[in-house]
Every structure is written in structure tokens, then in C-alpha cells.
Coordinates of C-alpha atoms and ligand atoms in Angstrom, one line a residue:
Chain A
X3 CA 32.4 -23.0 -10.6
X4 CA 28.8 -22.3 -9.5
X5 CA 28.3 -21.5 -6.0
X6 CA 26.7 -24.1 -3.8
X7 CA 24.1 -22.8 -1.4
X8 CA 22.8 -25.0 1.4
X9 CA 19.6 -24.9 3.4
X10 CA 19.4 -27.1 6.4
X11 CA 16.4 -27.8 8.5
X12 CA 17.7 -29.2 11.7
X13 CA 15.4 -30.9 14.2
X14 CA 12.6 -28.5 13.7
X15 CA 9.5 -28.9 15.9
X16 CA 6.5 -26.6 15.9
X17 CA 3.7 -26.7 18.4
X18 CA 0.5 -24.9 18.4
X19 CA -1.0 -25.0 21.9
X20 CA -1.4 -28.7 22.3
X21 CA -1.0 -29.7 18.7
X22 CA 2.4 -30.8 17.4
X23 CA 2.3 -29.7 13.7
X24 CA 5.9 -30.7 13.0
X25 CA 8.0 -33.1 15.1
X26 CA 11.7 -32.8 15.0
X27 CA 12.1 -32.8 11.2
X28 CA 15.6 -32.8 9.6
X29 CA 16.3 -32.3 5.9
X30 CA 18.6 -30.3 3.7
X31 CA 18.5 -28.9 0.3
X32 CA 21.3 -27.7 -2.0
X33 CA 21.5 -25.6 -5.2
X34 CA 20.3 -27.5 -8.2
X35 CA 18.3 -30.1 -6.3
X36 CA 14.6 -30.8 -6.4
X37 CA 13.3 -32.1 -3.2
X38 CA 9.7 -33.4 -2.9
X39 CA 7.8 -32.9 0.3
X40 CA 4.6 -35.1 0.4
X41 CA 2.1 -36.2 3.1
X42 CA -1.6 -36.2 3.7
X43 CA -3.6 -33.0 4.5
X44 CA -2.6 -31.7 7.9
X45 CA 0.7 -33.5 7.8
X46 CA 2.6 -30.2 8.5
X47 CA 4.0 -29.5 5.0
X48 CA 2.8 -25.9 4.9
X49 CA 4.0 -25.2 8.5
X50 CA 7.4 -26.5 7.4
X51 CA 7.5 -24.0 4.5
X52 CA 6.4 -21.2 7.0
X53 CA 9.3 -22.1 9.2
X54 CA 11.8 -22.1 6.4
X55 CA 10.5 -18.8 5.0
X56 CA 10.4 -17.0 8.4
X57 CA 6.7 -16.8 8.8
X58 CA 6.7 -19.3 11.7
X59 CA 9.3 -19.4 14.6
X60 CA 10.1 -23.0 15.3
X61 CA 9.4 -24.2 18.9
X62 CA 12.6 -26.2 18.8
X63 CA 15.4 -26.6 16.3
X64 CA 16.7 -24.3 13.6
X65 CA 17.0 -23.5 10.0
X66 CA 20.5 -22.8 8.6
X67 CA 21.1 -20.9 5.4
X68 CA 24.7 -21.5 4.2
X69 CA 25.5 -22.5 7.7
X70 CA 24.0 -19.5 9.5
X71 CA 20.9 -19.7 11.5
X72 CA 17.9 -17.7 10.3
X73 CA 16.3 -17.4 13.7
X74 CA 16.5 -13.7 13.7
X75 CA 15.3 -13.2 10.1
X76 CA 12.0 -11.7 9.0
X77 CA 10.1 -13.1 6.0
X78 CA 11.1 -10.1 3.9
X79 CA 14.8 -10.3 5.0
X80 CA 14.9 -14.0 4.2
X81 CA 13.5 -13.3 0.8
X82 CA 16.3 -10.8 0.2
X83 CA 18.8 -13.5 1.3
X84 CA 17.4 -15.7 -1.4
X85 CA 14.7 -17.8 0.1
X86 CA 11.6 -17.5 -1.9
X87 CA 8.2 -19.2 -1.6
X88 CA 4.8 -19.5 -3.1
X89 CA 1.5 -19.9 -1.3
X90 CA -1.0 -22.8 -1.4
X91 CA -3.8 -20.2 -1.8
X92 CA -2.0 -18.3 -4.5
X93 CA -2.1 -15.0 -2.6
X94 CA -1.8 -12.8 -5.6
X95 CA -2.3 -9.0 -5.3
X96 CA -5.7 -9.3 -6.8
X97 CA -6.4 -5.7 -7.8
X98 CA -3.0 -5.3 -9.4
X99 CA -1.9 -6.2 -12.9
X100 CA 0.0 -9.5 -13.6
X101 CA 3.1 -7.5 -14.4
X102 CA 2.8 -5.5 -11.1
X103 CA 2.4 -8.7 -9.1
X104 CA 5.7 -10.0 -10.3
X105 CA 7.5 -6.6 -10.2
X106 CA 6.5 -6.2 -6.5
X107 CA 9.2 -8.7 -5.6
X108 CA 11.8 -6.6 -7.5
X109 CA 11.0 -3.4 -5.8
X110 CA 10.6 -5.3 -2.5
X111 CA 14.2 -6.2 -2.8
X112 CA 15.3 -2.6 -3.5
X113 CA 15.4 -2.5 -7.3
X114 CA 14.1 0.6 -9.1
X115 CA 10.6 0.4 -10.6
X116 CA 11.9 0.4 -14.1
X117 CA 14.4 -2.5 -13.4
X118 CA 11.7 -4.4 -11.6
X119 CA 9.3 -4.0 -14.5
X120 CA 11.9 -5.1 -17.0
X121 CA 12.8 -8.2 -15.1
X122 CA 9.2 -9.0 -14.4
X123 CA 8.4 -8.8 -18.1
X124 CA 11.3 -11.0 -19.0
X125 CA 10.1 -13.7 -16.5
X126 CA 6.5 -13.5 -17.6
X127 CA 7.7 -13.9 -21.2
X128 CA 9.7 -16.9 -20.1
X129 CA 6.7 -18.4 -18.2
X130 CA 4.4 -17.8 -21.1
X131 CA 2.2 -15.1 -19.6
X132 CA 3.5 -12.1 -21.4
X133 CA 0.3 -11.6 -23.4
X134 CA -1.5 -11.3 -20.0
X135 CA 0.9 -8.9 -18.4
X136 CA -1.6 -6.0 -18.2
X137 CA -4.6 -8.0 -17.1
X138 CA -5.8 -7.7 -13.4
X139 CA -4.5 -10.7 -11.4
X140 CA -7.9 -11.3 -9.7
X141 CA -9.3 -12.2 -13.1
X142 CA -6.9 -15.0 -14.0
X143 CA -7.8 -18.7 -14.2
X144 CA -6.1 -20.7 -11.4
X145 CA -3.5 -22.3 -13.6
X146 CA -2.3 -18.9 -14.6
X147 CA -2.5 -17.7 -11.0
X148 CA -0.1 -20.3 -10.0
X149 CA 2.4 -19.3 -12.7
X150 CA 2.2 -15.7 -11.6
X151 CA 3.0 -16.8 -8.1
X152 CA 5.9 -18.8 -9.3
X153 CA 7.2 -15.9 -11.4
X154 CA 6.9 -13.6 -8.4
X155 CA 9.0 -16.0 -6.4
X156 CA 11.6 -16.2 -9.1
X157 CA 12.4 -12.5 -9.2
X158 CA 16.0 -11.7 -8.5
X159 CA 17.0 -15.3 -8.9
X160 CA 16.5 -16.8 -5.4
X161 CA 18.8 -19.5 -4.1
X162 CA 15.9 -21.6 -2.9
X163 CA 12.3 -21.8 -4.0
X164 CA 9.6 -23.4 -1.9
X165 CA 6.5 -24.3 -4.0
X166 CA 3.5 -25.0 -1.8
X167 CA 1.2 -27.3 -3.8
X168 CA 1.5 -25.5 -7.1
X169 CA -0.4 -28.3 -8.9
X170 CA -3.3 -28.7 -6.5
X171 CA -6.6 -29.0 -8.4
X172 CA -4.9 -29.4 -11.8
X173 CA -5.6 -32.0 -14.4
X174 CA -2.9 -34.5 -15.3
X175 CA -2.1 -32.6 -18.4
X176 CA -1.7 -29.3 -16.5
X177 CA 0.3 -31.2 -13.8
X178 CA 2.8 -32.5 -16.4
X179 CA 3.2 -29.0 -17.8
X180 CA 3.9 -27.6 -14.4
X181 CA 6.4 -30.3 -13.6
X182 CA 8.3 -29.4 -16.8
X183 CA 8.3 -25.9 -15.5
X184 CA 9.7 -27.0 -12.1
X185 CA 12.6 -28.7 -14.0
X186 CA 13.1 -25.5 -16.1
X187 CA 13.3 -23.5 -13.0
X188 CA 16.1 -25.6 -11.6
X189 CA 18.0 -25.5 -14.9
X190 CA 17.5 -21.8 -15.5
X191 CA 18.1 -20.5 -12.0
X192 CA 20.3 -23.2 -10.6
X193 CA 18.4 -22.9 -7.4
X194 CA 17.3 -25.6 -5.0
X195 CA 13.5 -26.4 -5.2
X196 CA 11.3 -27.7 -2.5
X197 CA 8.2 -29.0 -4.1
X198 CA 5.1 -29.8 -2.1
X199 CA 2.7 -32.0 -4.0
X200 CA -0.1 -34.3 -3.4
X201 CA 0.0 -36.3 -6.6
X202 CA 2.6 -39.1 -6.0
X203 CA 3.1 -39.9 -9.7
X204 CA 4.2 -36.3 -10.3
X205 CA 6.5 -36.0 -7.4
X206 CA 8.2 -39.3 -8.2
X207 CA 8.8 -38.2 -11.7
X208 CA 10.4 -34.8 -11.0
X209 CA 12.1 -35.1 -7.7
X210 CA 15.5 -36.6 -7.0
X211 CA 14.6 -37.1 -3.3
X212 CA 11.5 -37.2 -1.4
X213 CA 10.6 -36.4 2.2
X214 CA 7.4 -37.9 3.6
X215 CA 5.6 -36.3 6.5
X216 CA 2.6 -37.7 8.4
X217 CA 1.1 -36.0 11.4
X218 CA 4.2 -33.9 11.6
X219 CA 6.6 -36.8 11.7
X220 CA 9.1 -37.9 9.1
X221 CA 8.0 -41.4 8.0
X222 CA 10.3 -41.8 5.0
X223 CA 13.1 -40.0 3.3
X224 CA 15.2 -40.9 0.2
X225 CA 15.0 -41.8 -3.5
X226 CA 11.6 -41.9 -5.1
X227 CA 11.7 -45.8 -5.8
X228 CA 12.6 -46.4 -2.2
X229 CA 9.9 -44.1 -0.9
X230 CA 7.3 -45.6 -3.2
X231 CA 7.7 -49.0 -1.8
X232 CA 8.1 -48.0 1.8
X233 CA 5.4 -49.8 3.8
X234 CA 4.9 -46.7 6.1
X235 CA 4.2 -44.5 3.1
X236 CA 1.8 -47.0 1.5
X237 CA 0.1 -47.2 4.9
X238 CA -0.2 -43.4 5.3
X239 CA -1.5 -42.9 1.7
X240 CA -3.7 -45.9 1.3
X241 CA -4.6 -46.5 4.9
X242 CA -5.6 -42.9 5.4
X243 CA -7.8 -43.0 2.3
Chain B
X14 CA 0.1 9.5 -35.4
X15 CA 1.1 5.8 -34.9
X16 CA -1.4 4.2 -32.6
X17 CA 1.0 3.1 -29.9
X18 CA 3.8 5.6 -30.3
X19 CA 6.1 6.3 -27.4
X20 CA 4.4 9.7 -27.1
X21 CA 1.0 8.1 -26.8
X22 CA 2.2 5.6 -24.3
X23 CA 3.7 8.4 -22.1
X24 CA 0.6 10.5 -22.4
X25 CA -1.5 7.5 -21.4
X26 CA 0.7 6.8 -18.4
X27 CA 0.5 10.4 -17.2
X28 CA -3.2 10.9 -18.1
X29 CA -4.6 10.8 -14.7
X30 CA -2.1 13.5 -13.5
X31 CA -2.8 15.7 -16.5
X32 CA -6.6 15.4 -16.4
X33 CA -6.8 15.9 -12.7
X34 CA -4.6 18.9 -12.7
X35 CA -6.6 20.3 -15.6
X36 CA -9.9 19.7 -13.9
X37 CA -8.8 21.5 -10.7
X38 CA -7.3 24.3 -12.6
X39 CA -10.4 24.7 -14.7
X40 CA -12.6 24.9 -11.6
X41 CA -10.5 27.6 -10.1
X42 CA -10.3 29.7 -13.3
X43 CA -14.0 29.4 -13.9
X44 CA -15.0 30.3 -10.3
X45 CA -12.5 33.2 -10.2
X46 CA -13.9 34.5 -13.5
X47 CA -17.2 35.3 -11.6
X48 CA -15.1 37.1 -8.9
X49 CA -17.6 36.6 -6.1
X50 CA -15.5 37.0 -2.9
X51 CA -17.7 34.6 -0.8
X52 CA -17.6 31.9 -3.3
X53 CA -13.9 32.6 -3.8
X54 CA -13.3 32.0 -0.1
X55 CA -15.2 28.8 -0.2
X56 CA -13.0 27.8 -3.1
X57 CA -9.8 28.4 -1.2
X58 CA -11.0 26.3 1.7
X59 CA -11.9 23.6 -0.7
X60 CA -8.4 23.7 -2.2
X61 CA -6.8 23.4 1.2
X62 CA -9.0 20.5 2.0
X63 CA -8.0 19.0 -1.4
X64 CA -4.4 19.0 -0.2
X65 CA -5.4 17.2 2.9
X66 CA -7.5 14.7 1.1
X67 CA -4.9 13.9 -1.4
X68 CA -2.4 13.4 1.5
X69 CA -4.9 11.1 3.1
X70 CA -5.1 9.1 -0.2
X71 CA -1.3 8.8 -0.2
X72 CA -1.5 7.0 3.2
X73 CA -4.9 5.4 3.3
X74 CA -5.4 4.6 -0.4
X75 CA -2.0 2.9 -0.8
X76 CA -1.7 1.2 2.6
X77 CA -5.3 0.2 3.1
X78 CA -5.1 1.4 6.8
X79 CA -7.5 4.0 8.0
X80 CA -6.1 7.1 9.7
X81 CA -8.1 9.4 11.9
X82 CA -5.0 11.2 13.0
X83 CA -3.9 13.2 9.9
X84 CA -5.7 16.4 11.1
X85 CA -3.2 16.5 13.9
X86 CA -0.4 16.9 11.3
X87 CA -2.4 19.7 9.8
X88 CA -2.5 21.4 13.2
X89 CA 1.2 20.8 13.8
X90 CA 2.0 22.4 10.5
X91 CA -0.5 25.3 11.1
X92 CA 1.1 26.2 14.4
X93 CA 4.6 25.8 13.4
X94 CA 4.0 28.0 10.4
X95 CA 2.2 30.7 12.4
X96 CA 5.0 30.8 15.0
X97 CA 7.2 32.0 12.2
X98 CA 4.9 34.2 10.2
X99 CA 2.9 36.1 12.8
X100 CA 4.0 39.8 13.3
X101 CA 6.5 40.2 16.1
X102 CA 4.1 42.5 18.0
X103 CA 1.2 40.0 18.3
X104 CA 3.4 37.0 18.9
X105 CA 4.6 38.4 22.2
X106 CA 1.0 38.9 23.3
X107 CA -0.6 35.6 22.2
X108 CA 2.3 33.2 22.3
X109 CA 4.7 34.6 24.9
X110 CA 6.3 31.2 25.5
X111 CA 7.9 31.1 22.1
X112 CA 11.7 31.0 22.0
X113 CA 13.5 34.3 21.8
X114 CA 14.4 33.9 18.2
X115 CA 10.9 33.4 17.1
X116 CA 9.6 36.3 19.2
X117 CA 12.1 38.7 17.6
X118 CA 11.7 37.6 14.0
X119 CA 8.9 37.1 11.5
X120 CA 9.4 35.2 8.3
X121 CA 7.9 35.0 4.9
X122 CA 5.1 32.5 4.6
X123 CA 6.5 30.2 1.9
X124 CA 9.6 29.0 3.8
X125 CA 7.6 29.1 7.0
X126 CA 5.0 26.7 5.4
X127 CA 7.5 24.3 4.1
X128 CA 9.1 24.1 7.6
X129 CA 5.7 23.6 9.0
X130 CA 5.3 20.6 6.7
X131 CA 8.7 19.3 7.8
X132 CA 7.7 19.6 11.4
X133 CA 4.6 17.5 10.7
X134 CA 6.6 14.9 9.0
X135 CA 9.2 14.7 11.7
X136 CA 6.4 14.1 14.2
X137 CA 4.9 11.5 11.8
X138 CA 8.2 9.7 11.6
X139 CA 8.5 9.3 15.4
X140 CA 4.9 8.4 16.0
X141 CA 4.9 6.2 12.9
X142 CA 7.7 4.0 14.4
X143 CA 5.1 2.9 16.9
X144 CA 1.8 3.3 15.0
X145 CA 2.9 1.4 11.8
X146 CA 3.5 -1.7 13.8
X147 CA -0.3 -1.9 14.2
X148 CA -2.6 -3.3 11.6
X149 CA -6.3 -3.1 10.8
X150 CA -8.6 -1.7 13.5
X151 CA -5.8 -1.4 15.9
X152 CA -4.0 1.0 13.6
X153 CA -7.2 3.1 13.1
X154 CA -7.7 3.4 16.8
X155 CA -4.0 4.2 17.3
X156 CA -4.2 7.1 14.9
X157 CA -7.4 8.3 16.6
X158 CA -5.6 8.2 19.9
X159 CA -2.8 10.2 18.4
X160 CA -5.2 12.9 17.2
X161 CA -6.7 13.1 20.8
X162 CA -3.3 13.3 22.3
X163 CA -2.1 16.2 20.1
X164 CA -5.4 18.1 20.3
X165 CA -5.4 17.9 24.1
X166 CA -1.7 18.8 24.3
X167 CA -2.1 21.9 22.1
X168 CA -5.1 23.0 24.1
X169 CA -3.0 22.9 27.3
X170 CA 0.2 24.4 25.8
X171 CA -1.3 27.9 26.0
X172 CA 1.9 29.9 26.1
X173 CA 2.6 28.7 22.5
X174 CA -0.9 28.0 21.1
X175 CA -3.1 30.5 23.1
X176 CA -5.0 27.3 24.3
X177 CA -8.7 27.9 24.3
X178 CA -8.4 31.2 22.6
X179 CA -6.8 32.0 19.3
X180 CA -3.5 33.1 17.8
X181 CA -4.5 36.1 15.7
X182 CA -3.0 38.4 13.2
X183 CA -1.6 35.8 10.8
X184 CA -1.1 37.4 7.3
X185 CA -3.9 36.4 5.0
X186 CA -1.7 35.2 2.2
X187 CA -3.7 32.1 1.1
X188 CA -5.5 33.1 -2.1
X189 CA -7.3 30.7 -4.4
X190 CA -4.3 30.8 -6.7
X191 CA -2.0 29.8 -3.8
X192 CA -4.5 27.0 -3.0
X193 CA -4.3 25.9 -6.6
X194 CA -0.6 25.8 -6.7
X195 CA -0.3 23.7 -3.6
X196 CA -3.2 21.4 -4.8
X197 CA -1.4 20.8 -8.0
X198 CA 1.8 20.0 -6.1
X199 CA 0.0 17.6 -3.8
X200 CA -1.6 15.9 -6.8
X201 CA 1.8 15.5 -8.5
X202 CA 3.4 14.2 -5.3
X203 CA 0.6 11.6 -4.8
X204 CA 0.7 10.7 -8.5
X205 CA 4.5 10.2 -8.5
X206 CA 4.4 8.4 -5.2
X207 CA 1.8 6.0 -6.3
X208 CA 3.7 5.0 -9.4
X209 CA 7.0 4.8 -7.6
X210 CA 8.5 1.6 -6.3
X211 CA 7.5 2.7 -2.8
X212 CA 3.8 3.0 -3.9
X213 CA 3.9 -0.3 -5.7
X214 CA 5.3 -2.0 -2.6
X215 CA 2.8 -0.4 -0.2
X216 CA -0.2 -1.3 -2.5
X217 CA 1.0 -4.8 -2.6
X218 CA 0.9 -5.0 1.2
X219 CA -2.6 -3.5 1.0
X220 CA -3.7 -6.4 -1.2
X221 CA -1.9 -9.1 0.9
X222 CA 0.5 -8.2 3.6
X223 CA 1.8 -11.8 3.9
X224 CA 2.5 -12.2 0.1
X225 CA 4.2 -8.7 0.2
X226 CA 6.5 -9.9 2.9
X227 CA 7.3 -13.0 1.1
X228 CA 8.2 -10.7 -1.8
X229 CA 10.8 -8.9 0.2
X230 CA 8.7 -5.9 1.1
X231 CA 9.4 -4.4 4.6
X232 CA 5.7 -3.5 5.2
X233 CA 6.3 -1.4 8.2
X234 CA 8.9 0.7 6.5
X235 CA 6.7 1.2 3.5
X236 CA 3.8 2.4 5.6
X237 CA 6.1 4.7 7.5
X238 CA 7.3 6.4 4.3
X239 CA 3.8 7.0 3.1
X240 CA 2.8 8.2 6.6
X241 CA 5.7 10.7 6.6
X242 CA 5.0 11.9 3.0
X243 CA 1.3 12.4 3.7
X244 CA 2.0 14.2 7.0
X245 CA 4.2 16.6 5.1
X246 CA 1.4 17.5 2.8
X247 CA -1.1 17.8 5.7
X248 CA 1.5 20.1 7.5
X249 CA 1.6 22.4 4.3
X250 CA -2.2 22.4 4.2
X251 CA -2.2 23.5 7.9
X252 CA 0.2 26.4 7.2
X253 CA -2.1 27.4 4.3
X254 CA -5.2 27.1 6.5
X255 CA -3.8 29.5 9.1
X256 CA -3.0 32.1 6.5
X257 CA -6.4 31.6 5.0
X258 CA -8.3 32.2 8.3
X259 CA -6.0 34.8 9.6
X260 CA -6.2 33.2 13.1
X261 CA -5.7 29.8 14.6
X262 CA -7.7 27.9 17.2
X263 CA -6.9 24.4 18.3
X264 CA -10.6 23.4 18.1
X265 CA -10.4 23.9 14.3
X266 CA -8.3 20.8 14.1
X267 CA -10.5 18.1 15.6
X268 CA -13.4 15.8 14.7
X269 CA -15.5 17.8 12.3
X270 CA -12.5 18.4 10.0
X271 CA -11.3 14.8 10.3
X272 CA -14.8 13.7 9.4
X273 CA -15.3 15.9 6.5
X274 CA -11.9 15.1 4.9
X275 CA -12.4 11.3 5.3
X276 CA -15.9 11.6 3.9
X277 CA -14.5 13.4 0.9
X278 CA -12.0 10.6 0.2
X279 CA -14.6 7.8 0.8
X280 CA -17.2 9.5 -1.4
X281 CA -14.6 9.9 -4.2
X282 CA -13.1 6.4 -3.8
X283 CA -10.4 5.7 -1.3
X284 CA -8.0 3.7 -3.5
X285 CA -7.5 6.3 -6.3
X286 CA -6.1 9.7 -6.7
X287 CA -8.9 10.5 -8.9
X288 CA -11.2 9.6 -6.1
X289 CA -9.5 12.0 -3.7
X290 CA -9.8 14.8 -6.2
X291 CA -13.3 14.1 -7.4
X292 CA -14.6 13.4 -3.9
X293 CA -13.2 16.7 -2.6
X294 CA -14.7 18.7 -5.5
X295 CA -18.1 17.0 -5.3
X296 CA -18.5 17.1 -1.5
X297 CA -17.3 20.8 -1.4
X298 CA -19.8 21.7 -4.1
X299 CA -22.7 19.7 -2.3
X300 CA -21.9 21.5 1.0
X301 CA -21.8 24.8 -0.6
X302 CA -25.2 24.3 -2.2
X303 CA -26.6 23.2 1.2
X304 CA -25.1 26.2 2.9
X305 CA -26.7 28.5 0.4
X306 CA -30.1 26.7 1.1
X307 CA -29.5 27.1 4.8
X308 CA -29.4 30.9 4.3
X309 CA -32.5 30.7 2.1
X310 CA -33.0 31.3 -1.6
X311 CA -36.1 31.9 -3.8
X312 CA -36.4 29.7 -6.7
X313 CA -40.0 30.5 -7.6
X314 CA -41.0 29.6 -4.0
X315 CA -38.7 30.5 -1.1
X316 CA -36.6 27.6 0.1
X317 CA -34.8 27.6 3.4
X318 CA -33.3 24.6 5.0
X319 CA -32.7 24.4 8.8
X320 CA -29.3 25.2 10.2
X321 CA -26.7 22.3 10.0
X322 CA -28.3 20.9 6.9
X323 CA -24.9 20.7 5.3
X324 CA -23.6 18.4 8.0
X325 CA -26.7 16.2 7.7
X326 CA -26.5 16.3 4.0
X327 CA -22.8 15.2 4.1
X328 CA -23.7 12.4 6.5
X329 CA -26.4 11.2 4.1
X330 CA -24.1 11.4 1.1
X331 CA -21.6 9.3 2.9
X332 CA -24.0 6.7 4.0
X333 CA -25.5 6.4 0.5
X334 CA -22.0 5.9 -0.9
X335 CA -21.1 3.3 1.8
X336 CA -24.3 1.4 1.2
X337 CA -24.6 1.5 -2.5
X338 CA -21.2 2.2 -3.9
X339 CA -18.4 1.3 -1.5
X340 CA -15.8 2.1 -4.1
X341 CA -16.8 5.6 -4.4
X342 CA -17.8 7.9 -7.3
X343 CA -14.7 6.8 -9.2
X344 CA -15.1 3.1 -8.3
X345 CA -11.5 3.3 -7.1
X346 CA -10.2 3.7 -10.7
X347 CA -8.2 6.4 -12.1
X348 CA -9.6 8.6 -14.8
X349 CA -8.5 6.8 -18.0
X350 CA -7.1 7.7 -21.3
X351 CA -10.4 8.1 -23.1
X352 CA -9.5 6.1 -26.1
X353 CA -9.2 2.4 -26.2
X354 CA -5.5 1.5 -25.6
X355 CA -3.7 -0.7 -28.0
X356 CA -2.7 -3.7 -26.0
X357 CA 1.0 -4.2 -26.3
X358 CA 3.1 -7.0 -24.8
X359 CA 6.2 -4.9 -24.6
X360 CA 4.5 -2.0 -23.1
X361 CA 5.3 -2.0 -19.3
X362 CA 3.0 1.0 -18.7
X363 CA -0.4 0.4 -17.3
X364 CA -2.9 2.4 -15.4
X365 CA -1.7 3.2 -11.9
X366 CA -4.2 2.7 -9.2
Ligands
LIG3 N1 -1.3 -21.1 12.8 C1 -1.7 -22.4 13.3 N2 -2.3 -22.4 14.5 C2 -2.8 -23.7 14.9 N3 -2.8 -24.8 14.3 C3 -2.2 -24.7 13.0 C4 -1.6 -23.5 12.5 N4 -1.1 -23.8 11.3 C5 -1.3 -25.1 11.1 N5 -1.9 -25.7 12.1 C6 -2.2 -27.1 12.2 O1 -1.1 -27.8 12.0 C7 -1.3 -29.0 11.3 C8 -0.5 -29.0 10.0 O2 -1.0 -28.0 9.1 P1 -0.3 -27.7 7.7 O3 1.1 -27.5 7.9 O4 -1.2 -26.7 7.0 O5 -0.6 -29.1 6.8 P2 -0.4 -29.4 5.4 O6 0.1 -28.2 4.6 O7 0.5 -30.6 5.3 O8 -1.8 -29.8 4.9 C9 -2.8 -29.0 10.9 O9 -3.4 -29.8 11.9 C10 -3.2 -27.6 11.2 O10 -4.5 -27.5 11.6
LIG4 MG1 -0.6 -27.1 3.1

């Protein structure tokens, strides 16, 4: 039987000086699940990803990976323990090749250069970027940039992948393609996926469960149909413009 | 030959190493063929500096952090080597504080130089545990403070270093050929480091430290590895320098040498090994010409530049590069395989930079 990994976010609060970016948020994610995280700009989605990936210490609450708190982990040690993420801004290593961008995650986790290159090439092939492996990452169009970021996060088969608005700025067609990719990720790697996305239609389609944040607070949590018809969600999305 | 044969791929991958080694070797062979002893000494000095600049590239080029402290590693290596190689007679006079074993024995310069390199890297390991936590401008200032501390300390430590005066009587073993061998070793170390997994991880942190951490890279450890490796090479260069000059003075290892070696790297292009090599050769050559003009020559009409023109010239070259070509002569690229590569999907080889 496949191993079940769990990631629990337990009562996490993050405050920046006066501002409460996240307010006692609780959520959990298991292997093979796709969880959507939505909410207007500034709702605290990225901050939550920062907490889970070890870049931001929570003011209160904790994150548990397979039952063990991650409070003492650094971003790189969490990555080694199987929590990978992408960045809203892409954050590719711009002066390096596409292949090297992905391979970095392999050597970062202690693989040899040759092994990292081989695995990176395999992933690029799978994600459809093999012909661009030797291009400089800074020269890629943004749709490819996102894919490289995702491939980088998938090196060494993480248990959990946190995708921070991978489809931002994409056309509907590009969005659909990306969502197919998100499903493929789950199917191929068996990992849990946290998908942050702005486009409601897209999230509803691909996610099994959805968590809605507004001003740091959880305003809805559950199945897509229930969330879609939740008055608080409608208010946050339509009321806020 | 098949256009993309394994042999060609390998050749292309190692091309920067081959071409840079060939370039430096050719320069040495040609200059030695003329046999001018003064030029030959300048050449040796340039080769020692080349080792330092390549060492600087290993750290600065791959990490993106500036270091003003590496000349201290050169000093540590220079003295550690001299303590072993000086004749027993002079040691007792100039460095009476040395331990009994060193006072009674004198060693061959090759193992002594290697030990000097190790001494520098041990200091780098300890200092780096603190320094590598810093980033950006704080890291630069930290390395500068490190240079100041060691410079002042060695000045005061006169029973070992002769303080304000000099350790003399070092065997003059550093010929241009010795300089060449160590330069080639330094170039090879830098090349293989840069293409290793450590070099790849560190360059990633240079591009984006946050994304590197998110990729599992322990940035601090990777910086420390490069710091230690580059300190080792600087230590070797220090050992060579003592045995080139025949005497050691603490003052040698301070701001002018720091400035000139960093200028060489910047002029060549900080982020490439080719930049380190080309920059050193170019700046050494330019300084040499200016020095000749300072002494005065007659080319139709007599030309004589005022003293210190070399320093002024170097400053101007550096400013021009910073203003007009920040990526240096090489534009931060390696010297490429001269023929158009056949793009291949399965090829996992690419330029290293
Ligand atoms: N490092 C920080 N320091 C101060 N405020 C921050 C910081 N990071 C985020 N914030 C604030 O926290 C709130 C949530 O931001 P973020 O998590 O980026 O939202 P989202 O990703 O949902 O758009 C915003 O008001 C933002 O300005
Ligand atoms: Mg965000």
C-alpha cells in the first residue's frame, strides 16, 4: 500500500507588526489530494505557503508533517523532508539554463551532478520542455517559466507541492492546460497538492476541496459546490470587486 | 567526424578549461623564450596573482558575495610556509618566537606550501562559520574587517612575523614555471568546482537565495565550501609569493594587493573563470606597459609618465569597465567552443558559467 503522508496546519496565525496576515487558520492535506486555496489579493495565501515551507515562522500555531512539528526546520531542510513549493514571481535562476534550474533541486538534496541532470532531463521531457533544456531561463516566456518552476519543485518526488498562483496572467486555454498538469502531478507523484489560484472556475474544476481566505480569516472550507454557493464567498469575491 | 559525437561533446564541455590553460601556457612559453629576467619576474608575479584572482572567482563569482578579505588568506599561507622553509639560522634571528620544532628544522617548499594552503583554509572554515551568515553589503564589510584584524594581528605578532620589519632569507624557488604549474592547478580546481554540484548549488543561491533554499540548498554551507576552497588557493599563492620575493613583510598583504586582484577580476568579468584569467592577463600587461612608460622610453620622441601612473591607469581601467561594461571583458561568459554547437535534447552538457 502507498504511504499516506499528512500535512496539518494547526491554528496558524501570522502577524506583521500591527497587521494580522493570517488569523488562526486550520487545514490539512494528505497524499494524493488536491486542495485549492483561494481568496482576494492580500488575503494571506502566500503568507500561508511561506509558513508551510518554512520561510515564515508562525506567530501562533504550528505546522505538522506526518505528526511532527516543523517549527525548527529551515526552508532547505523542509524541502529535503518533502515539502516543495513554487513562487508567485517565478524566481527562476535567470542566468542559468533551464536544465540547471531544475537540476539545482537535485544537487540541493544531495544527489550527484550527473544524477540531478538525468532526473531533471526526465522531468523536463515529461513537462514538455526538453527542447528548451539548454536555453537560458531568463529568456523564457512566462508560461514556460511557470513550468520550469513546477519541474524544479517536483525533483526528488516531494510528498507535498505548494503551487503559488501558477496560472496567474494566463489565458483560459493556458489555464486549462496547466490544470491538466496539476492533475498529472498528483497522478504521477502521488503527492498532495496545494493549489493557490485566482480563477474560480479553474479551482472548482480541479480541486477536491477548497479553502477560502479573506483578510487572513477562513471564510469557507469544503467541497467546490458548497464553497461556490457560500454567501460569504460570493460576498468576498463579488462585493470586493 | 560525426557532428555531435561523444568526443565532441566532451571537448565542448571542457573547452574553457583547455583554452584557458593553453592561453596561460602560451603566454609563459612566449615570454620565457625572450629570456628577459625583468619581464620574467613580472610574469611570475602575474602568475601568482592569477592564482589569487582565480581563487577570488571561486568565491565571488559563484556566490555573488564580494570579499575584501582574501589577501589575509594569502598572508596566512605566506607566513605559514615561510616558517617551515626559512633556513634554521635566519629563523632564530627573525622569528625567535616560533616553536622549537620549527626553529630546529627547515622543510622543502612544496609540502610547506601545501601546508600553508591548509592553514589558510582552516582559518577560512572558522571565520566563515560567522561570515557566511551575512549577506550583501554586510558580508563585504565583514570580510574587510577580517582583513583588518589579521593584518593588525600579524603586525603585532612580531616574534613570529618580524612585525614592521621583514622575514628574510626565504629560498627563491618560485620561477615562472612554478607559477605556471600552480596557475594551471588553480584554473582546473576552479573549473571542476564550478561544474560540480557544489558550484551549481552556490550559483543558484547567487541568482536567487530564496529559490535556492526552496530547492533544498543550504546556502550557508555552500558559501562556506567555496570560501574554504578559495582560501586554500590563496594560501598556496601566499607561499609562492614569499618564495618569489625572498622576504615577507606584513604590509605586502593589505589594501593595494586587495585592490589590484579585485580589479583584475572585475575587469575580466566576475562571474566567469575566463574573466578571472583574461582580466589578470590584461591588467598585468597594462600595468607592465605603464611601468615601462614611468621609467621612460623613446618612441621617436621621449615618453615619460609620472610615477604612480600604473595605479592611476588601473583605476581608470576599472572605472571604465564599471561604467561601460559591467560584465567585464568576457561579459561574464566562458570562452566558447568556437563552432556552432549542434543542439541536442539528450545532451545534458552545456556551457558552465
Ligand atoms: N513580510 C511581510 N511584512 C509585512 N507585511 C506582509 C509581509 N508579507 C505579507 N504581508 C502582508 O500580509 C498580507 C497578506 O499578503 P499575502 O500573503 O502576500 O497575500 P496573497 O498572497 O493572498 O495575495 C498583505 O496585506 C501583505 O501586505
Ligand atoms: Mg500571493
